[in-house]
C-alpha positions as a printed NumPy array, in Angstrom:
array([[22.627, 50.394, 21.578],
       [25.45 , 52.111, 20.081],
       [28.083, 51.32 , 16.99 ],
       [31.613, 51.264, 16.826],
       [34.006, 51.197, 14.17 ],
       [36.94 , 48.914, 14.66 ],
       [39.571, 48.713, 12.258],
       [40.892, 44.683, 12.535],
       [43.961, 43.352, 10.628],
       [44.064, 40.045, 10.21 ],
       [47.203, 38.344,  9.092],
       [47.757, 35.183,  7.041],
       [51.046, 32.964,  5.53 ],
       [50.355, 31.468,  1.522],
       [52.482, 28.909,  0.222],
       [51.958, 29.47 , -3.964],
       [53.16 , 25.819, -4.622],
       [51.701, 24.278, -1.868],
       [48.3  , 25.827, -1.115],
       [45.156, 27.027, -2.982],
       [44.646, 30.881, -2.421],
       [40.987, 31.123, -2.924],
       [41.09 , 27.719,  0.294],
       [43.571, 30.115,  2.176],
       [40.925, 32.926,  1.878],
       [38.045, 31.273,  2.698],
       [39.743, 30.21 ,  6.363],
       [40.779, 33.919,  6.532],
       [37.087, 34.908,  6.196],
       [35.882, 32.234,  8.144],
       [37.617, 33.681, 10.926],
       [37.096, 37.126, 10.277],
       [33.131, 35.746, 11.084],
       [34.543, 34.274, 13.943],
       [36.335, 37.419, 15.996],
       [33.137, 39.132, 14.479],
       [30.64 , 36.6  , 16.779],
       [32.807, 37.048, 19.591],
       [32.293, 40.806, 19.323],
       [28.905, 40.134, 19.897],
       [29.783, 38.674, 23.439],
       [31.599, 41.555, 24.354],
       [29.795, 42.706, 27.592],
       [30.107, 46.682, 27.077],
       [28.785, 48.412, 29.728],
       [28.922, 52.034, 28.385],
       [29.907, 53.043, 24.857],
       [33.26 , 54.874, 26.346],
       [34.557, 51.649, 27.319],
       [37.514, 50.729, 25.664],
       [38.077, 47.843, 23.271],
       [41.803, 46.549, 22.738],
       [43.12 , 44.66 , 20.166],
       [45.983, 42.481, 21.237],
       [48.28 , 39.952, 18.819],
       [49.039, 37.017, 19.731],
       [51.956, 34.605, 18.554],
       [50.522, 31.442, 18.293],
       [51.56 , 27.633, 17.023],
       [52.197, 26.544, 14.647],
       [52.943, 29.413, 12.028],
       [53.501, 32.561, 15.293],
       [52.449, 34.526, 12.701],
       [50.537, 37.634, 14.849],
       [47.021, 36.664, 15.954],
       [44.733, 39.773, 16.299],
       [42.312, 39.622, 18.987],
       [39.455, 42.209, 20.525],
       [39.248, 42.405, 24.016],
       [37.984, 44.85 , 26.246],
       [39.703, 43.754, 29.556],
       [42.361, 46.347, 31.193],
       [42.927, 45.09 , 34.733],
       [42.996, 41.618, 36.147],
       [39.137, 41.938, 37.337],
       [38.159, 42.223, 34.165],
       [40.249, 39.907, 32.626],
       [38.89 , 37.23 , 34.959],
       [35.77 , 38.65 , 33.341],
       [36.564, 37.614, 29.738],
       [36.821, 33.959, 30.787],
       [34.007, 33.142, 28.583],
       [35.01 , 35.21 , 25.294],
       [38.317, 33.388, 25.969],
       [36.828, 29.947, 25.843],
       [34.963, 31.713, 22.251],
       [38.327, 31.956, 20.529],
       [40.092, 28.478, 21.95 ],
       [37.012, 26.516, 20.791],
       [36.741, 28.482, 17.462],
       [40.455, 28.233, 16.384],
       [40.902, 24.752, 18.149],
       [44.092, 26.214, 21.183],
       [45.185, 23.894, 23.213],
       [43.814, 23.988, 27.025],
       [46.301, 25.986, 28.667],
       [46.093, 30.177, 28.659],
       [47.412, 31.118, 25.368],
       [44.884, 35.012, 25.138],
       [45.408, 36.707, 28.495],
       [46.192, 40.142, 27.854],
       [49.318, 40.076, 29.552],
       [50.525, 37.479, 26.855],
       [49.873, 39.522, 23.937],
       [52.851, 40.882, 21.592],
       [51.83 , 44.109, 22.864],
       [51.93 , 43.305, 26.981],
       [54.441, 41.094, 27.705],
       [57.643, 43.526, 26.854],
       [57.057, 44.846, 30.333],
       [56.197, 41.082, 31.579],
       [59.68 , 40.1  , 30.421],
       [61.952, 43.209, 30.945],
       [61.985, 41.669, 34.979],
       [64.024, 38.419, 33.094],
       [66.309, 40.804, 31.502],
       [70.272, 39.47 , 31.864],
       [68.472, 36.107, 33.05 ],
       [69.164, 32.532, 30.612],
       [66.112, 31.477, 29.553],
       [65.805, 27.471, 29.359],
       [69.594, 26.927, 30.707],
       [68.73 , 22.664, 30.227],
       [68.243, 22.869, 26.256],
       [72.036, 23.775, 26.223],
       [72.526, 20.107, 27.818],
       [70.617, 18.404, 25.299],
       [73.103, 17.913, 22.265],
       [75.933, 17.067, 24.83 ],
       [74.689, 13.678, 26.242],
       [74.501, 10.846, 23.944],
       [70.936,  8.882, 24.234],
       [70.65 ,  5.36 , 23.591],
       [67.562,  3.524, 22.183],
       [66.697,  2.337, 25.072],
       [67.157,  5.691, 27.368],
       [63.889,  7.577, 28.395],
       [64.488, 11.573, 28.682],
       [61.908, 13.974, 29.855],
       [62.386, 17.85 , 30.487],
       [60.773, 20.667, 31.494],
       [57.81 , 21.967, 28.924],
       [57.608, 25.275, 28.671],
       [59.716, 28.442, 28.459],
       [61.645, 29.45 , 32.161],
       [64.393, 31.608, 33.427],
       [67.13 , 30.687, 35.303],
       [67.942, 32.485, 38.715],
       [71.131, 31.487, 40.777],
       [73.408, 33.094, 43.169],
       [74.497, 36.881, 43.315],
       [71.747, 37.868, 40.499],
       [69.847, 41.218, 40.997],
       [72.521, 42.691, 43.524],
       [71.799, 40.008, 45.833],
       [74.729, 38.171, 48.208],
       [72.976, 35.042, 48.93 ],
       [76.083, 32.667, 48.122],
       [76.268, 29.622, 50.583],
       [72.532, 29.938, 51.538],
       [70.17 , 31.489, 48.53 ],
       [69.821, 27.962, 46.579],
       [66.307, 27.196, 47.292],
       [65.319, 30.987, 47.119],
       [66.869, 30.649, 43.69 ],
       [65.099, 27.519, 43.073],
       [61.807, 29.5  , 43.993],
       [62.534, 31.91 , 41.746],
       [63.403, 29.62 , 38.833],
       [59.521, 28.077, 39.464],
       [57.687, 31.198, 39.138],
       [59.164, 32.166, 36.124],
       [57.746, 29.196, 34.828],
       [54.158, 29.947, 35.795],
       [54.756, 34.141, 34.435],
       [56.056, 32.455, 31.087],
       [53.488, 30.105, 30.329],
       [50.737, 32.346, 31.18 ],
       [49.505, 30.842, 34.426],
       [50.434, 34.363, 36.465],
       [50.29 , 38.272, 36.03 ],
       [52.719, 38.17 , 39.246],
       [56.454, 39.09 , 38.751],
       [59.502, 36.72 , 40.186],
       [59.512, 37.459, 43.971],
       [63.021, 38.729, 45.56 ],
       [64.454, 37.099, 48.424],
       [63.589, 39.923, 50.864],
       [59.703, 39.36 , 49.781],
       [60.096, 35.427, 49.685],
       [61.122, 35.914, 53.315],
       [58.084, 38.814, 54.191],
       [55.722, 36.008, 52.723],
       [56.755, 33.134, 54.61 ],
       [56.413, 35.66 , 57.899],
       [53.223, 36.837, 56.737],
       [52.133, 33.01 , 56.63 ],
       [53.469, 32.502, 60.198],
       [55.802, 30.304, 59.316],
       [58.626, 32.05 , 60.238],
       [59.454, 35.034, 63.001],
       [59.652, 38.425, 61.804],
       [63.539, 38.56 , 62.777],
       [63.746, 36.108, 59.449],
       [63.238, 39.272, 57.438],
       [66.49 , 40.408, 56.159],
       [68.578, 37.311, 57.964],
       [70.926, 34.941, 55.65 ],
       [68.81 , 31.73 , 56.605],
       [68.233, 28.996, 53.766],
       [64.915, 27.944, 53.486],
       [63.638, 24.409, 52.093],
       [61.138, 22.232, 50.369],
       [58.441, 23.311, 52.65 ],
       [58.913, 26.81 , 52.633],
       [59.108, 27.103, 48.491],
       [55.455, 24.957, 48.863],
       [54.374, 27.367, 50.907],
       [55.595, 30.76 , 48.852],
       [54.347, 28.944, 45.586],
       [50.927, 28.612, 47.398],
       [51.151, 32.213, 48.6  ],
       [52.125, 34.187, 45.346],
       [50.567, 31.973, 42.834],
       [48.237, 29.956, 44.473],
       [49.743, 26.681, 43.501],
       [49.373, 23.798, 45.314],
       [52.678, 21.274, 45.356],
       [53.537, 18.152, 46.502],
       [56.391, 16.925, 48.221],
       [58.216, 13.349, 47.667],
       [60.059, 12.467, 50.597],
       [63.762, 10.361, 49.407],
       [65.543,  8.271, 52.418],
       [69.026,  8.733, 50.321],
       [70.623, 10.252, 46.818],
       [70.606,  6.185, 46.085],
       [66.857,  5.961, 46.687],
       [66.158,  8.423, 44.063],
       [66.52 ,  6.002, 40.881],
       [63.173,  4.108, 42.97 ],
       [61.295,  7.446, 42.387],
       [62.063,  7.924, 38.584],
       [59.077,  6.843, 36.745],
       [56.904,  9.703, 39.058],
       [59.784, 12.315, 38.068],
       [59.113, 11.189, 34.427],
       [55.274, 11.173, 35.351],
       [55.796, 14.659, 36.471],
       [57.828, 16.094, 33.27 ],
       [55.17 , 14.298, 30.737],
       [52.187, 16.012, 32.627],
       [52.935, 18.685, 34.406],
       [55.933, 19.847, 32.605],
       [57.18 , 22.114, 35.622],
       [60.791, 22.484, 36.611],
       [61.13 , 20.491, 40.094],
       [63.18 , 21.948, 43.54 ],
       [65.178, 19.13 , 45.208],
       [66.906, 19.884, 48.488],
       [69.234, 17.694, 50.216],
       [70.706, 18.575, 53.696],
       [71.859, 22.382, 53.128],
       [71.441, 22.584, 49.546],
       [68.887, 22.823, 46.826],
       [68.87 , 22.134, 43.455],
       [66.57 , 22.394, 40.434],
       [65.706, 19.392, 37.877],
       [64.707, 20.903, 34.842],
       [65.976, 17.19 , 32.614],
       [65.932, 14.168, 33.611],
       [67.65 , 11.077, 32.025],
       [67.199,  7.56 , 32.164],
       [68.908,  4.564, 30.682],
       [67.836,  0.625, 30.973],
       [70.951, -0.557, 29.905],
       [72.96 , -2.711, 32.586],
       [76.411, -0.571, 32.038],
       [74.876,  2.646, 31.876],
       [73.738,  4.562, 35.214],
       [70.592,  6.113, 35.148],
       [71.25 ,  9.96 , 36.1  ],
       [69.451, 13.342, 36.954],
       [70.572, 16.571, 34.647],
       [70.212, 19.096, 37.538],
       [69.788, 22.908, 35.624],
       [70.309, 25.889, 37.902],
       [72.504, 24.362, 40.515],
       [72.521, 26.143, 44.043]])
């Protein structure tokens, strides 16, 4: 056995008029003892292996949450599954990956510099604009995203890049909340994938041929292992008959949704509802084409 000193600052919010500071102490030291038994899990295999300490901005204060882990590539992260499920139990995190390493304050500048010049969220601009009636229903996306559209990154995809686009808009989603070390594909490796998957010729490579529903299943199976599902609508009309799955989706999945229609492709990242008889029920559609 060996020893290791390891210097860990632990950060903490007081409100004087509001909260007892010897109560506020005693949950700081409570989880000082808590980081200090998941030390003890720590599976080090040699005493040169190295132990990181990664903050975390977590709900509700995102005050910085100081971690030890000793996990440097994605092997070994997939290794600290169980020192992971430690600290969610301990400080009560929701069920969702909150302490990959990737996510930590200290990471994820190199994580996000691939968004750089891209909106993040475009649909919370929408939300003060519409006026919502007691008895509307409204449902968006959960969850930070980016939003990719035509002629980003040097690309000239107008008239037939909208479901790339839409592609790209997903993945973000899955890099942002954690789900994926992966970065946002370009359309030149969207198309290499879908050839790799024999589901297209290699000619496809490099060509200016849209690609659909099917094809963004397939790529979000292929770079993040997700599996999808696709709804099959007769008409625009028919949509308002699938509504309550859309708002089924948004409620538990939270993911932005592709739509395509004939040669074009959208991306619902709100959708809106309203029961009364002279008001139309209607789809917000963020990142158009």
């Amino acid at each position: 056995e060996w020893e290791r000193d390891l210097n860990l600052p632990i950060y903490m919010i007081w409100n004087p008029g509001k909260e007892n500071f010897e109560e506020v102490l005693k949950s700081i030291i409570k989880k000082c003892f808590l980081v200090y038994d998941s030390l003890k899990n720590l599976k080090i295999s040699n005493p040169k292996q190295k132990i990181s300490l990664w903050s975390f901005n977590l709900a509700p204060t995102y005050m910085p949450f100081v971690l030890p882990f000793i996990c440097e590539t994605e092997q070994e992260e997939a290794a600290q599954i169980e020192q992971r499920r430690i600290f969610h139990k301990a400080f009560v995190l929701e069920d969702r990956p909150l302490l990959r390493s990737y996510l930590s304050r200290e990471l994820c500048a190199a994580q996000l510099s691939s968004f750089e010049g891209k909106i993040g969220s475009i649909h919370l601009r929408c939300l003060g604009k519409k006026q919502i009636g007691e008895d509307s229903v409204r449902e968006t996306v959960r969850g930070q995203y980016y939003y990719y559209h035509y002629l980003q990154d040097g690309e000239q995809d107008n008239g037939w890049g909208c479901a790339y686009r839409s592609l790209q808009t997903l993945t973000s989603w899955y890099i942002c909340q954690g789900f994926s070390m992966q970065t946002v594909p370009k359309i030149k490796e969207i198309q290499e994938a879908l050839v790799e998957v024999k589901d297209k010729p290699r000619s496809f490579i490099g060509s200016k041929e849209w690609i659909g529903a099917l094809e963004v299943m397939l790529c979000l199976n292929h770079f993040l292992k997700v599996e999808s599902k696709i709804l099959r609508i007769g008409s625009g009309a028919a949509i308002a008959s699938s509504y309550s799955m859309l708002l089924s989706h948004f409620r538990n999945q939270g993911t932005p949704i592709m739509i395509g229609g004939a040669a074009y492709a959208y991306t619902i990242c709100l959708l809106y509802t309203s029961d009364a008889a002279d008001d139309t029920p209607c789809v917000d559609l963020g990142g158009r084409r």
